[in-house]
mmCIF file of C-alpha atoms and ligand atoms in Angstrom:
data_model
loop_
_atom_site.group_PDB
_atom_site.id
_atom_site.type_symbol
_atom_site.label_atom_id
_atom_site.label_comp_id
_atom_site.label_asym_id
_atom_site.label_seq_id
_atom_site.Cartn_x
_atom_site.Cartn_y
_atom_site.Cartn_z
ATOM 1 C CA UNK A 1 5.906 64.526 -104.407
ATOM 2 C CA UNK A 2 2.414 66.022 -104.249
ATOM 3 C CA UNK A 3 1.413 69.637 -104.001
ATOM 4 C CA UNK A 4 -2.232 70.339 -103.142
ATOM 5 C CA UNK A 5 -1.975 73.800 -104.721
ATOM 6 C CA UNK A 6 -1.167 72.602 -108.218
ATOM 7 C CA UNK A 7 -4.067 73.314 -110.507
ATOM 8 C CA UNK A 8 -5.057 71.925 -113.858
ATOM 9 C CA UNK A 9 -4.999 75.404 -115.381
ATOM 10 C CA UNK A 10 -1.446 76.465 -114.808
ATOM 11 C CA UNK A 11 -0.824 80.022 -116.046
ATOM 12 C CA UNK A 12 2.061 80.498 -118.453
ATOM 13 C CA UNK A 13 4.506 83.099 -117.120
ATOM 14 C CA UNK A 14 5.551 84.322 -120.531
ATOM 15 C CA UNK A 15 6.326 87.821 -119.260
ATOM 16 C CA UNK A 16 8.437 88.692 -116.273
ATOM 17 C CA UNK A 17 5.901 88.307 -113.455
ATOM 18 C CA UNK A 18 7.822 90.059 -110.691
ATOM 19 C CA UNK A 19 7.743 93.523 -109.166
ATOM 20 C CA UNK A 20 10.625 95.782 -110.193
ATOM 21 C CA UNK A 21 11.566 96.472 -106.563
ATOM 22 C CA UNK A 22 12.812 93.728 -104.257
ATOM 23 C CA UNK A 23 13.527 94.208 -100.545
ATOM 24 C CA UNK A 24 16.973 92.822 -99.721
ATOM 25 C CA UNK A 25 16.988 90.285 -96.867
ATOM 26 C CA UNK A 26 13.444 91.350 -95.975
ATOM 27 C CA UNK A 27 13.842 94.972 -94.984
ATOM 28 C CA UNK A 28 17.425 95.915 -95.808
ATOM 29 C CA UNK A 29 19.064 97.237 -92.669
ATOM 30 C CA UNK A 30 15.892 98.433 -90.938
ATOM 31 C CA UNK A 31 15.216 95.117 -89.231
ATOM 32 C CA UNK A 32 17.337 92.025 -88.540
ATOM 33 C CA UNK A 33 18.064 90.497 -91.937
ATOM 34 C CA UNK A 34 16.402 87.234 -92.960
ATOM 35 C CA UNK A 35 13.976 87.145 -90.024
ATOM 36 C CA UNK A 36 10.191 87.076 -90.301
ATOM 37 C CA UNK A 37 10.190 90.454 -88.530
ATOM 38 C CA UNK A 38 12.214 91.805 -91.446
ATOM 39 C CA UNK A 39 9.877 90.436 -94.122
ATOM 40 C CA UNK A 40 6.873 91.823 -92.282
ATOM 41 C CA UNK A 41 8.630 95.153 -91.986
ATOM 42 C CA UNK A 42 9.391 95.159 -95.706
ATOM 43 C CA UNK A 43 5.745 94.415 -96.458
ATOM 44 C CA UNK A 44 4.724 97.284 -94.166
ATOM 45 C CA UNK A 45 6.732 99.596 -96.442
ATOM 46 C CA UNK A 46 4.717 98.361 -99.420
ATOM 47 C CA UNK A 47 7.185 95.840 -100.805
ATOM 48 C CA UNK A 48 5.692 92.772 -102.460
ATOM 49 C CA UNK A 49 8.874 90.877 -103.344
ATOM 50 C CA UNK A 50 11.692 89.924 -101.023
ATOM 51 C CA UNK A 51 15.168 88.509 -101.340
ATOM 52 C CA UNK A 52 16.367 85.975 -98.761
ATOM 53 C CA UNK A 53 19.446 83.786 -98.236
ATOM 54 C CA UNK A 54 18.824 80.061 -97.689
ATOM 55 C CA UNK A 55 21.152 77.349 -96.429
ATOM 56 C CA UNK A 56 20.945 73.880 -94.849
ATOM 57 C CA UNK A 57 21.249 72.903 -91.203
ATOM 58 C CA UNK A 58 23.219 69.773 -90.333
ATOM 59 C CA UNK A 59 20.028 67.727 -90.269
ATOM 60 C CA UNK A 60 18.804 69.001 -93.624
ATOM 61 C CA UNK A 61 16.432 71.846 -92.736
ATOM 62 C CA UNK A 62 16.544 74.893 -95.004
ATOM 63 C CA UNK A 63 16.712 78.083 -92.981
ATOM 64 C CA UNK A 64 17.535 81.724 -93.606
ATOM 65 C CA UNK A 65 20.972 83.124 -92.947
ATOM 66 C CA UNK A 66 23.457 85.068 -95.002
ATOM 67 C CA UNK A 67 26.778 84.245 -93.346
ATOM 68 C CA UNK A 68 28.475 80.866 -93.023
ATOM 69 C CA UNK A 69 29.050 81.634 -89.348
ATOM 70 C CA UNK A 70 26.476 82.394 -86.675
ATOM 71 C CA UNK A 71 28.268 85.182 -84.837
ATOM 72 C CA UNK A 72 27.290 88.321 -86.748
ATOM 73 C CA UNK A 73 23.523 87.842 -86.833
ATOM 74 C CA UNK A 74 22.746 85.594 -83.883
ATOM 75 C CA UNK A 75 23.857 84.996 -80.314
ATOM 76 C CA UNK A 76 25.398 81.670 -81.423
ATOM 77 C CA UNK A 77 28.945 80.852 -82.445
ATOM 78 C CA UNK A 78 30.638 78.637 -84.993
ATOM 79 C CA UNK A 79 29.523 77.355 -88.376
ATOM 80 C CA UNK A 80 25.761 77.452 -88.916
ATOM 81 C CA UNK A 81 25.722 74.285 -91.030
ATOM 82 C CA UNK A 82 27.290 72.286 -88.186
ATOM 83 C CA UNK A 83 24.182 72.731 -86.012
ATOM 84 C CA UNK A 84 20.902 70.855 -86.122
ATOM 85 C CA UNK A 85 17.751 72.886 -86.660
ATOM 86 C CA UNK A 86 16.635 72.194 -83.094
ATOM 87 C CA UNK A 87 19.646 74.147 -81.850
ATOM 88 C CA UNK A 88 19.462 76.873 -84.470
ATOM 89 C CA UNK A 89 15.780 77.453 -83.693
ATOM 90 C CA UNK A 90 16.674 78.474 -80.113
ATOM 91 C CA UNK A 91 18.976 81.304 -81.199
ATOM 92 C CA UNK A 92 18.231 85.000 -80.904
ATOM 93 C CA UNK A 93 18.592 86.482 -84.393
ATOM 94 C CA UNK A 94 17.287 89.925 -83.457
ATOM 95 C CA UNK A 95 19.260 91.349 -80.541
ATOM 96 C CA UNK A 96 22.392 91.969 -82.628
ATOM 97 C CA UNK A 97 20.359 94.522 -84.572
ATOM 98 C CA UNK A 98 18.566 96.425 -81.820
ATOM 99 C CA UNK A 99 16.458 96.048 -78.674
ATOM 100 C CA UNK A 100 13.270 96.334 -80.696
ATOM 101 C CA UNK A 101 13.813 92.934 -82.272
ATOM 102 C CA UNK A 102 15.312 91.088 -79.301
ATOM 103 C CA UNK A 103 14.449 87.388 -79.294
ATOM 104 C CA UNK A 104 13.439 87.201 -82.940
ATOM 105 C CA UNK A 105 14.159 83.635 -84.110
ATOM 106 C CA UNK A 106 15.706 82.339 -87.311
ATOM 107 C CA UNK A 107 12.999 81.271 -89.752
ATOM 108 C CA UNK A 108 12.896 78.162 -91.871
ATOM 109 C CA UNK A 109 12.595 78.732 -95.599
ATOM 110 C CA UNK A 110 9.398 76.708 -95.461
ATOM 111 C CA UNK A 111 7.822 79.172 -93.032
ATOM 112 C CA UNK A 112 8.812 82.140 -95.146
ATOM 113 C CA UNK A 113 7.361 80.514 -98.265
ATOM 114 C CA UNK A 114 4.083 79.780 -96.494
ATOM 115 C CA UNK A 115 3.878 83.428 -95.408
ATOM 116 C CA UNK A 116 4.530 84.557 -98.988
ATOM 117 C CA UNK A 117 1.876 82.188 -100.342
ATOM 118 C CA UNK A 118 -0.725 83.365 -97.819
ATOM 119 C CA UNK A 119 -0.074 86.997 -98.714
ATOM 120 C CA UNK A 120 0.605 86.575 -102.441
ATOM 121 C CA UNK A 121 4.104 87.978 -102.134
ATOM 122 C CA UNK A 122 6.857 87.132 -104.595
ATOM 123 C CA UNK A 123 10.158 85.744 -103.398
ATOM 124 C CA UNK A 124 13.736 85.594 -104.601
ATOM 125 C CA UNK A 125 15.452 82.706 -102.827
ATOM 126 C CA UNK A 126 19.192 83.149 -102.977
ATOM 127 C CA UNK A 127 20.690 79.679 -102.602
ATOM 128 C CA UNK A 128 23.529 80.463 -100.196
ATOM 129 C CA UNK A 129 25.207 77.113 -99.598
ATOM 130 C CA UNK A 130 27.624 76.532 -96.797
ATOM 131 C CA UNK A 131 31.001 75.649 -98.359
ATOM 132 C CA UNK A 132 30.866 72.155 -99.823
ATOM 133 C CA UNK A 133 27.058 71.923 -99.754
ATOM 134 C CA UNK A 134 26.383 73.568 -103.122
ATOM 135 C CA UNK A 135 24.577 70.721 -104.881
ATOM 136 C CA UNK A 136 22.750 69.525 -101.793
ATOM 137 C CA UNK A 137 21.430 73.005 -101.040
ATOM 138 C CA UNK A 138 20.386 73.711 -104.614
ATOM 139 C CA UNK A 139 18.510 70.437 -104.791
ATOM 140 C CA UNK A 140 16.825 70.944 -101.416
ATOM 141 C CA UNK A 141 15.578 74.426 -102.336
ATOM 142 C CA UNK A 142 14.195 73.229 -105.658
ATOM 143 C CA UNK A 143 12.419 70.292 -104.033
ATOM 144 C CA UNK A 144 10.899 72.374 -101.243
ATOM 145 C CA UNK A 145 9.577 74.928 -103.715
ATOM 146 C CA UNK A 146 8.124 72.166 -105.891
ATOM 147 C CA UNK A 147 6.471 70.651 -102.859
ATOM 148 C CA UNK A 148 4.697 73.709 -101.498
ATOM 149 C CA UNK A 149 4.513 76.585 -103.983
ATOM 150 C CA UNK A 150 1.177 76.930 -105.818
ATOM 151 C CA UNK A 151 1.337 77.225 -109.575
ATOM 152 C CA UNK A 152 -1.248 80.018 -109.467
ATOM 153 C CA UNK A 153 1.343 82.478 -108.127
ATOM 154 C CA UNK A 154 4.494 83.757 -109.855
ATOM 155 C CA UNK A 155 7.140 81.155 -109.097
ATOM 156 C CA UNK A 156 9.979 81.807 -106.666
ATOM 157 C CA UNK A 157 13.083 83.118 -108.387
ATOM 158 C CA UNK A 158 15.965 80.841 -107.399
ATOM 159 C CA UNK A 159 19.321 82.606 -107.617
ATOM 160 C CA UNK A 160 22.900 81.801 -106.697
ATOM 161 C CA UNK A 161 26.499 82.866 -107.158
ATOM 162 C CA UNK A 162 27.272 79.125 -107.303
ATOM 163 C CA UNK A 163 26.676 77.518 -110.716
ATOM 164 C CA UNK A 164 26.854 74.109 -109.059
ATOM 165 C CA UNK A 165 23.881 74.974 -106.852
ATOM 166 C CA UNK A 166 21.851 76.179 -109.822
ATOM 167 C CA UNK A 167 22.757 73.093 -111.834
ATOM 168 C CA UNK A 168 21.588 70.833 -109.006
ATOM 169 C CA UNK A 169 18.377 72.829 -108.633
ATOM 170 C CA UNK A 170 17.776 72.519 -112.345
ATOM 171 C CA UNK A 171 18.440 68.809 -112.362
ATOM 172 C CA UNK A 172 15.998 68.302 -109.479
ATOM 173 C CA UNK A 173 13.192 70.465 -110.892
ATOM 174 C CA UNK A 174 13.963 71.700 -114.425
ATOM 175 C CA UNK A 175 10.926 73.947 -114.897
ATOM 176 C CA UNK A 176 11.641 76.436 -112.086
ATOM 177 C CA UNK A 177 12.802 80.025 -112.622
ATOM 178 C CA UNK A 178 16.499 80.529 -111.950
ATOM 179 C CA UNK A 179 18.980 83.412 -112.043
ATOM 180 C CA UNK A 180 22.756 83.558 -111.992
ATOM 181 C CA UNK A 181 24.238 86.047 -109.523
ATOM 182 C CA UNK A 182 27.425 87.776 -110.597
ATOM 183 C CA UNK A 183 29.852 90.030 -108.806
ATOM 184 C CA UNK A 184 32.293 90.200 -111.737
ATOM 185 C CA UNK A 185 31.477 90.229 -115.409
ATOM 186 C CA UNK A 186 33.146 87.732 -117.672
ATOM 187 C CA UNK A 187 32.673 87.014 -121.356
ATOM 188 C CA UNK A 188 31.242 83.607 -120.512
ATOM 189 C CA UNK A 189 28.602 84.884 -118.090
ATOM 190 C CA UNK A 190 25.727 85.033 -120.532
ATOM 191 C CA UNK A 191 26.533 81.620 -121.961
ATOM 192 C CA UNK A 192 26.781 80.147 -118.473
ATOM 193 C CA UNK A 193 23.387 81.571 -117.528
ATOM 194 C CA UNK A 194 21.990 80.004 -120.681
ATOM 195 C CA UNK A 195 23.565 76.627 -119.925
ATOM 196 C CA UNK A 196 22.026 76.701 -116.458
ATOM 197 C CA UNK A 197 18.596 77.380 -117.916
ATOM 198 C CA UNK A 198 18.404 80.757 -116.203
ATOM 199 C CA UNK A 199 15.811 83.419 -116.909
ATOM 200 C CA UNK A 200 17.886 86.290 -115.515
ATOM 201 C CA UNK A 201 21.270 87.625 -114.529
ATOM 202 C CA UNK A 202 21.376 89.393 -111.188
ATOM 203 C CA UNK A 203 24.508 91.528 -111.121
ATOM 204 C CA UNK A 204 26.358 93.845 -108.895
ATOM 205 C CA UNK A 205 24.759 97.041 -110.193
ATOM 206 C CA UNK A 206 28.117 98.536 -111.242
ATOM 207 C CA UNK A 207 28.534 95.821 -113.879
ATOM 208 C CA UNK A 208 25.665 96.959 -116.075
ATOM 209 C CA UNK A 209 26.463 98.903 -119.247
ATOM 210 C CA UNK A 210 24.125 99.596 -122.172
ATOM 211 C CA UNK A 211 25.892 96.914 -124.232
ATOM 212 C CA UNK A 212 25.598 94.266 -121.537
ATOM 213 C CA UNK A 213 21.923 94.982 -120.933
ATOM 214 C CA UNK A 214 21.349 94.684 -124.656
ATOM 215 C CA UNK A 215 23.293 91.405 -124.856
ATOM 216 C CA UNK A 216 21.359 90.059 -121.908
ATOM 217 C CA UNK A 217 17.981 90.969 -123.366
ATOM 218 C CA UNK A 218 19.118 89.663 -126.730
ATOM 219 C CA UNK A 219 19.412 86.252 -125.131
ATOM 220 C CA UNK A 220 15.978 86.666 -123.520
ATOM 221 C CA UNK A 221 17.549 87.010 -120.091
ATOM 222 C CA UNK A 222 16.270 89.628 -117.666
ATOM 223 C CA UNK A 223 18.793 92.022 -116.145
ATOM 224 C CA UNK A 224 18.552 92.691 -112.412
ATOM 225 C CA UNK A 225 20.803 94.429 -109.915
ATOM 226 C CA UNK A 226 21.855 94.213 -106.304
ATOM 227 C CA UNK A 227 22.203 96.022 -103.897
ATOM 228 C CA UNK A 228 21.089 99.481 -105.013
ATOM 229 C CA UNK A 229 20.808 102.062 -102.260
ATOM 230 C CA UNK A 230 21.311 105.406 -104.015
ATOM 231 C CA UNK A 231 18.647 107.241 -106.030
ATOM 232 C CA UNK A 232 21.081 108.172 -108.814
ATOM 233 C CA UNK A 233 22.141 104.542 -109.204
ATOM 234 C CA UNK A 234 18.540 103.416 -109.390
ATOM 235 C CA UNK A 235 17.817 106.035 -112.046
ATOM 236 C CA UNK A 236 20.804 104.879 -114.115
ATOM 237 C CA UNK A 237 19.549 101.304 -114.003
ATOM 238 C CA UNK A 238 16.043 102.364 -114.992
ATOM 239 C CA UNK A 239 17.438 104.423 -117.865
ATOM 240 C CA UNK A 240 19.384 101.365 -118.997
ATOM 241 C CA UNK A 241 16.117 99.449 -119.212
ATOM 242 C CA UNK A 242 17.003 96.855 -116.584
ATOM 243 C CA UNK A 243 14.296 94.701 -115.088
ATOM 244 C CA UNK A 244 14.634 94.760 -111.334
ATOM 245 C CA UNK A 245 16.412 96.244 -108.357
ATOM 246 C CA UNK A 246 17.213 94.664 -105.027
ATOM 247 C CA UNK A 247 17.553 97.332 -102.354
ATOM 248 C CA UNK A 248 18.194 97.841 -98.677
ATOM 249 C CA UNK A 249 16.568 101.280 -98.849
ATOM 250 C CA UNK A 250 12.933 100.336 -98.500
ATOM 251 C CA UNK A 251 12.531 103.648 -96.696
ATOM 252 C CA UNK A 252 13.799 105.595 -99.730
ATOM 253 C CA UNK A 253 12.397 103.816 -102.779
ATOM 254 C CA UNK A 254 8.667 103.429 -103.333
ATOM 255 C CA UNK A 255 8.095 99.923 -104.674
ATOM 256 C CA UNK A 256 5.028 100.949 -106.650
ATOM 257 C CA UNK A 257 4.638 101.696 -110.289
ATOM 258 C CA UNK A 258 7.407 100.256 -112.459
ATOM 259 C CA UNK A 259 6.218 97.904 -115.170
ATOM 260 C CA UNK A 260 8.070 95.552 -117.477
ATOM 261 C CA UNK A 261 8.199 95.656 -121.220
ATOM 262 C CA UNK A 262 8.176 92.326 -123.037
ATOM 263 C CA UNK A 263 11.598 91.281 -124.345
HETATM 264 O O1 G3P B 1 20.764 88.233 -104.022
HETATM 265 C C1 G3P B 1 21.361 89.462 -104.145
HETATM 266 C C2 G3P B 1 22.320 89.748 -103.013
HETATM 267 O O2 G3P B 1 21.738 89.389 -101.803
HETATM 268 C C3 G3P B 1 23.602 89.012 -103.198
HETATM 269 O O3 G3P B 1 24.570 89.307 -102.274
HETATM 270 O O4 G3P B 1 25.882 88.910 -100.243
HETATM 271 O O5 G3P B 1 23.809 90.270 -100.112
HETATM 272 O O6 G3P B 1 23.668 87.823 -100.460
HETATM 273 P P1 G3P B 1 24.454 89.071 -100.699
HETATM 274 MG MG1 MG B 2 21.555 87.547 -100.722
#
């Protein structure tokens, strides 16, 4: 596998290289999620890091979609992973949202990454496997990133609720930056993140307490939150000393000006 962007002088990302604010699915709810229109819209609001959801088509193309099924966010029906990319690429992924975005297509992950590279944007790729495709999807994301992402930019943050997907990503390309997503806290969460070689935990914001943030940082893991849409919640997470917020409310939160302390 060759990547023309890899340089001899690879920077060491010893500190957390990402913006504090991350636009969820591109532009939250202001544009059709996980479309290029949404990422452009998020960038227009000043955001420089985006979260997206990536899964595999039947013929092995990584594309962006949150749900397992097509119905909510496209004019298609059935299971997304049962369609080839050639079919998925014809779908309208914008009309469900509003007239303004009618005809907006589904993007491939590759296209989104190229757009990020061109514009020096950071990206959080949530590995969102269709059921049963956890390892395959994790591996495919890791390999695509290794193939095209330049080592002169902060690396994509690969996250997943599925440990199996993260394990496969790690096995394929050990040196990438990974994060474990969690909707419920358990005593084993920090250890699991460590076993998966993760650099961060990305939690449902309600899970964070001062003790958990401290434990997380104590293990040199960054503490991030999703999906934070209220100013008072964001302030609580800042006061706790957490490291990043994924939000829908790109129209409410200015993405400028929050820096990271070293752990
Ligand atoms: O990656 C953070 C967040 O997107 C996880 O939940 O369901 O919105 O993909 P979901
Ligand atoms: Mg997501």
